[in-house]
């Protein structure tokens, strides 16, 4: 009991002691300040005195120093109570950020009892770091076109010290062209810009080196330097200069072609491209001179490139310029005079008096191209000159003599630029000397284009296929026409010729890029709504007047499987998914229970529907035809079979991926059918079953054939007599038939089991839909024949005999949605005879 009482007391005492220790720790913080880099062993302060402790208690109570988040730079001398430095303290290694204050936090821990004192030691900065530039050498490329006052940013120096010991200013070495501008940032940092004071001249001084010095504010001050290498970029401010302004040179008559007459030399004080020179003739140099002498644009060599005849020209004058390759080229000029030294030769001379170098291709025949004259300084036969066209038979030109010494070059046949765009017409001149002397003169004629060709598409029509549900803006195809003309005459613009379909413009459905002919769809197409589009695209050139061509474009929409089958039979209540069917338990194997009919709005394979049993209460009792959807008994009912049967049928199309719909058929079996009455006939729903090749069907086919033949004869007689008469059909007596069958008789040229069944599973689109409504009407005991649905030359008559062996469901749709063009109402008798009221519209 004593031990149990003392335990809680001990716990309370420990808690109070711990609280007092924590309170003492948080209550007082002792702060000291020392400069960094103090030598090891230096005394910071006497802890025993400052903390109010006796020196001997430090050793007795095992005093120790606990440094928080830092290396232990300090220690306690337990003999004297002093706080001493164990290792030099570098402020920059402890406080990485450039803040004004830097503290070392530590705890003095005493034991017996535990007591903790908080110590904060402020490390004060000294100027122990010099400014340092991140880049010792800074390279600047400055154009000599730079304007005075332009500034260039320089890399600033950094100093690990803070406050007054950080960077204070910058100095630049002596320079006539540059000075510096010092900026102070929001954090006190110093930034420096190089400022251009005067214009630069690369030709005088292309490279300058300056020294930038950064000085801090410590005592003594520390500094750091960096070199600034300034490369003055050249601008084209010096024009080329020839060593002479006028050159005089002698050249021998008949000098060999390619011989060098002289070499010009010009210089440019600029650098690079600004000093590279090109030589060329000026406009003052005659074409004749340029024909005889060539000038090398790079070396300045003047060479003989044509025959020199003293008798024709005794001297030549050339005006030559040298221009540099600067962005704004400068040039210098000189004059060269060539004196021809005469030799004894006289060749025939051709002089071009007039020349058209460019003519349009539609110039008329007889247009003058050039006027030339021929002469020869010789006399007699040697002075008689003959001139002709080289390959004249193949050229559409002819030379006609207009006077004694002049000839005209005329157009002899129509020109076609698309066949030949450039003619080099060579005039051959020969004298009649022995040996004859002669020369050739070549005239270059460029044929200009006119808009004489219309654009042409490679095909007369395009068929473009696009899958339905396409993305808006999808590229359909690219239409491209060709125009053999040039420039704007061949620049084609494409556009869709306006056409409205169902009050919708083609430009709202399609868009064509006017530049490249890319055809785009502007909407998403639905195959079930619109299947093809026919319009015209025109390509028009930009000539004057413009020419155009158009092409027919047919866009065909391809079907996709985006519509699931829809179950239209057997009949179900509005909004319901379960069809009710009643059959006698005495039904034999193969008895038609119901027929599932599904329609699909898609086309082809996407609309081909097959049927499968998804769930069934007894797989051995019923069978399903996968193509026509007929549900028949697979065996006779036994006494062990339940009275209620359930089948879930899935109708699946043949698309990719396939879509499907399901219907639940609930089948009730009964032993006997209630008695039949006319009132019950109006309320009773009798599902139509189709067995073609029965005795009744055979009689109906024969009877219907006879009636049809008589009707055809009657119509022919009426047409011949040009009168109208409406025959009254006679009642037909039908042989008895089994009271649990419905039959369908088809009047066709060939009767087969599959083709005579109206509700074949391959019916699609509107025919299948109308037939589903036809089934609903026949449940009332009425037979409705919609002649517009059946093919021309064929009609369908359905006799409906209500079941006498079981109840039928009541149909909710008393009024048929069909537009009845022909209606036959049949009422069964007790002896199985069938009467028919047949109204025929001719």
mmCIF file of N, CA, C and O in Angstrom, residues 3 31 65 79 81 94-95 127 196 207 271 273 300 325-326 359 448 454 535 537 560 595 604 631 652 675 792 834:
data_model
loop_
_atom_site.group_PDB
_atom_site.id
_atom_site.type_symbol
_atom_site.label_atom_id
_atom_site.label_comp_id
_atom_site.label_asym_id
_atom_site.label_seq_id
_atom_site.Cartn_x
_atom_site.Cartn_y
_atom_site.Cartn_z
ATOM 1 N N UNK A 3 3.885 1.605 -1.191
ATOM 2 C CA UNK A 3 4.501 1.752 -2.530
ATOM 3 C C UNK A 3 3.507 2.318 -3.522
ATOM 4 O O UNK A 3 3.843 3.161 -4.349
ATOM 5 N N UNK A 31 23.630 36.731 -24.955
ATOM 6 C CA UNK A 31 24.137 37.056 -26.280
ATOM 7 C C UNK A 31 25.542 37.638 -26.163
ATOM 8 O O UNK A 31 25.838 38.435 -25.268
ATOM 9 N N UNK A 65 28.698 22.091 -23.778
ATOM 10 C CA UNK A 65 28.195 23.070 -24.761
ATOM 11 C C UNK A 65 27.553 22.304 -25.925
ATOM 12 O O UNK A 65 28.190 21.456 -26.560
ATOM 13 N N UNK A 79 37.909 25.184 -15.680
ATOM 14 C CA UNK A 79 38.778 25.633 -14.588
ATOM 15 C C UNK A 79 38.547 27.111 -14.286
ATOM 16 O O UNK A 79 38.586 27.547 -13.137
ATOM 17 N N UNK A 81 35.920 28.964 -16.148
ATOM 18 C CA UNK A 81 34.552 29.355 -16.499
ATOM 19 C C UNK A 81 34.478 30.186 -17.762
ATOM 20 O O UNK A 81 33.439 30.791 -18.046
ATOM 21 N N UNK A 94 29.535 30.200 -42.530
ATOM 22 C CA UNK A 94 28.415 29.903 -41.640
ATOM 23 C C UNK A 94 27.127 30.501 -42.195
ATOM 24 O O UNK A 94 26.099 29.825 -42.291
ATOM 25 N N UNK A 95 27.158 31.742 -42.587
ATOM 26 C CA UNK A 95 25.977 32.440 -43.112
ATOM 27 C C UNK A 95 26.182 32.644 -44.605
ATOM 28 O O UNK A 95 26.913 33.535 -45.025
ATOM 29 N N UNK A 127 36.581 42.684 -43.189
ATOM 30 C CA UNK A 127 36.874 42.757 -44.625
ATOM 31 C C UNK A 127 37.995 41.764 -44.971
ATOM 32 O O UNK A 127 39.149 42.130 -45.165
ATOM 33 N N UNK A 196 29.864 54.666 -74.279
ATOM 34 C CA UNK A 196 30.678 55.172 -75.383
ATOM 35 C C UNK A 196 30.634 56.705 -75.362
ATOM 36 O O UNK A 196 29.552 57.299 -75.413
ATOM 37 N N UNK A 207 41.276 47.451 -82.059
ATOM 38 C CA UNK A 207 41.183 46.645 -80.847
ATOM 39 C C UNK A 207 41.625 47.495 -79.653
ATOM 40 O O UNK A 207 42.681 48.123 -79.686
ATOM 41 N N UNK A 271 37.424 46.327 -93.907
ATOM 42 C CA UNK A 271 37.810 44.961 -93.578
ATOM 43 C C UNK A 271 36.686 44.003 -93.950
ATOM 44 O O UNK A 271 35.514 44.387 -94.034
ATOM 45 N N UNK A 273 34.029 41.701 -95.681
ATOM 46 C CA UNK A 273 33.212 41.882 -96.882
ATOM 47 C C UNK A 273 33.264 43.319 -97.387
ATOM 48 O O UNK A 273 33.121 43.568 -98.586
ATOM 49 N N UNK A 300 39.614 41.863 -111.917
ATOM 50 C CA UNK A 300 39.789 43.113 -112.655
ATOM 51 C C UNK A 300 40.527 42.939 -113.965
ATOM 52 O O UNK A 300 40.947 43.938 -114.560
ATOM 53 N N UNK A 325 31.544 44.783 -101.168
ATOM 54 C CA UNK A 325 30.430 43.887 -100.884
ATOM 55 C C UNK A 325 29.739 44.238 -99.566
ATOM 56 O O UNK A 325 29.093 43.385 -98.951
ATOM 57 N N UNK A 326 29.885 45.475 -99.114
ATOM 58 C CA UNK A 326 29.214 45.893 -97.888
ATOM 59 C C UNK A 326 27.706 45.915 -98.052
ATOM 60 O O UNK A 326 27.170 45.835 -99.171
ATOM 61 N N UNK A 359 9.717 40.186 -126.751
ATOM 62 C CA UNK A 359 8.457 40.405 -127.482
ATOM 63 C C UNK A 359 7.411 39.461 -126.900
ATOM 64 O O UNK A 359 7.738 38.351 -126.449
ATOM 65 N N UNK A 448 7.858 36.774 -124.348
ATOM 66 C CA UNK A 448 7.088 37.044 -123.139
ATOM 67 C C UNK A 448 5.758 36.306 -123.171
ATOM 68 O O UNK A 448 5.144 36.148 -124.237
ATOM 69 N N UNK A 454 -5.767 28.253 -120.925
ATOM 70 C CA UNK A 454 -6.660 28.111 -119.776
ATOM 71 C C UNK A 454 -6.147 27.001 -118.868
ATOM 72 O O UNK A 454 -5.459 26.082 -119.315
ATOM 73 N N UNK A 535 -21.044 18.908 -107.220
ATOM 74 C CA UNK A 535 -20.829 20.329 -107.440
ATOM 75 C C UNK A 535 -19.620 20.502 -108.347
ATOM 76 O O UNK A 535 -18.970 19.525 -108.743
ATOM 77 N N UNK A 537 -15.967 22.697 -109.163
ATOM 78 C CA UNK A 537 -14.860 23.513 -108.672
ATOM 79 C C UNK A 537 -14.205 24.185 -109.865
ATOM 80 O O UNK A 537 -13.904 23.530 -110.874
ATOM 81 N N UNK A 560 -21.159 4.089 -92.086
ATOM 82 C CA UNK A 560 -20.520 3.480 -90.927
ATOM 83 C C UNK A 560 -21.599 2.897 -90.027
ATOM 84 O O UNK A 560 -22.759 3.320 -90.075
ATOM 85 N N UNK A 595 -42.228 -14.224 -84.613
ATOM 86 C CA UNK A 595 -41.200 -13.823 -85.571
ATOM 87 C C UNK A 595 -40.613 -12.488 -85.111
ATOM 88 O O UNK A 595 -41.323 -11.505 -84.954
ATOM 89 N N UNK A 604 -26.111 -1.868 -96.467
ATOM 90 C CA UNK A 604 -25.285 -3.015 -96.815
ATOM 91 C C UNK A 604 -25.015 -3.892 -95.595
ATOM 92 O O UNK A 604 -25.934 -4.241 -94.859
ATOM 93 N N UNK A 631 -39.178 -17.929 -84.472
ATOM 94 C CA UNK A 631 -39.070 -18.765 -83.276
ATOM 95 C C UNK A 631 -40.068 -19.909 -83.433
ATOM 96 O O UNK A 631 -41.277 -19.682 -83.550
ATOM 97 N N UNK A 652 -28.484 -8.591 -84.007
ATOM 98 C CA UNK A 652 -27.152 -8.002 -84.152
ATOM 99 C C UNK A 652 -26.881 -7.750 -85.631
ATOM 100 O O UNK A 652 -27.143 -8.603 -86.487
ATOM 101 N N UNK A 675 -64.179 -20.077 -77.385
ATOM 102 C CA UNK A 675 -64.983 -20.003 -78.638
ATOM 103 C C UNK A 675 -64.791 -18.663 -79.313
ATOM 104 O O UNK A 675 -64.595 -17.651 -78.675
ATOM 105 N N UNK A 792 -43.097 -3.869 -108.756
ATOM 106 C CA UNK A 792 -44.046 -3.701 -109.844
ATOM 107 C C UNK A 792 -44.374 -5.068 -110.438
ATOM 108 O O UNK A 792 -43.464 -5.865 -110.729
ATOM 109 N N UNK A 834 -63.592 -19.196 -96.440
ATOM 110 C CA UNK A 834 -63.048 -17.836 -96.362
ATOM 111 C C UNK A 834 -63.728 -16.986 -97.414
ATOM 112 O O UNK A 834 -63.729 -17.333 -98.589
#
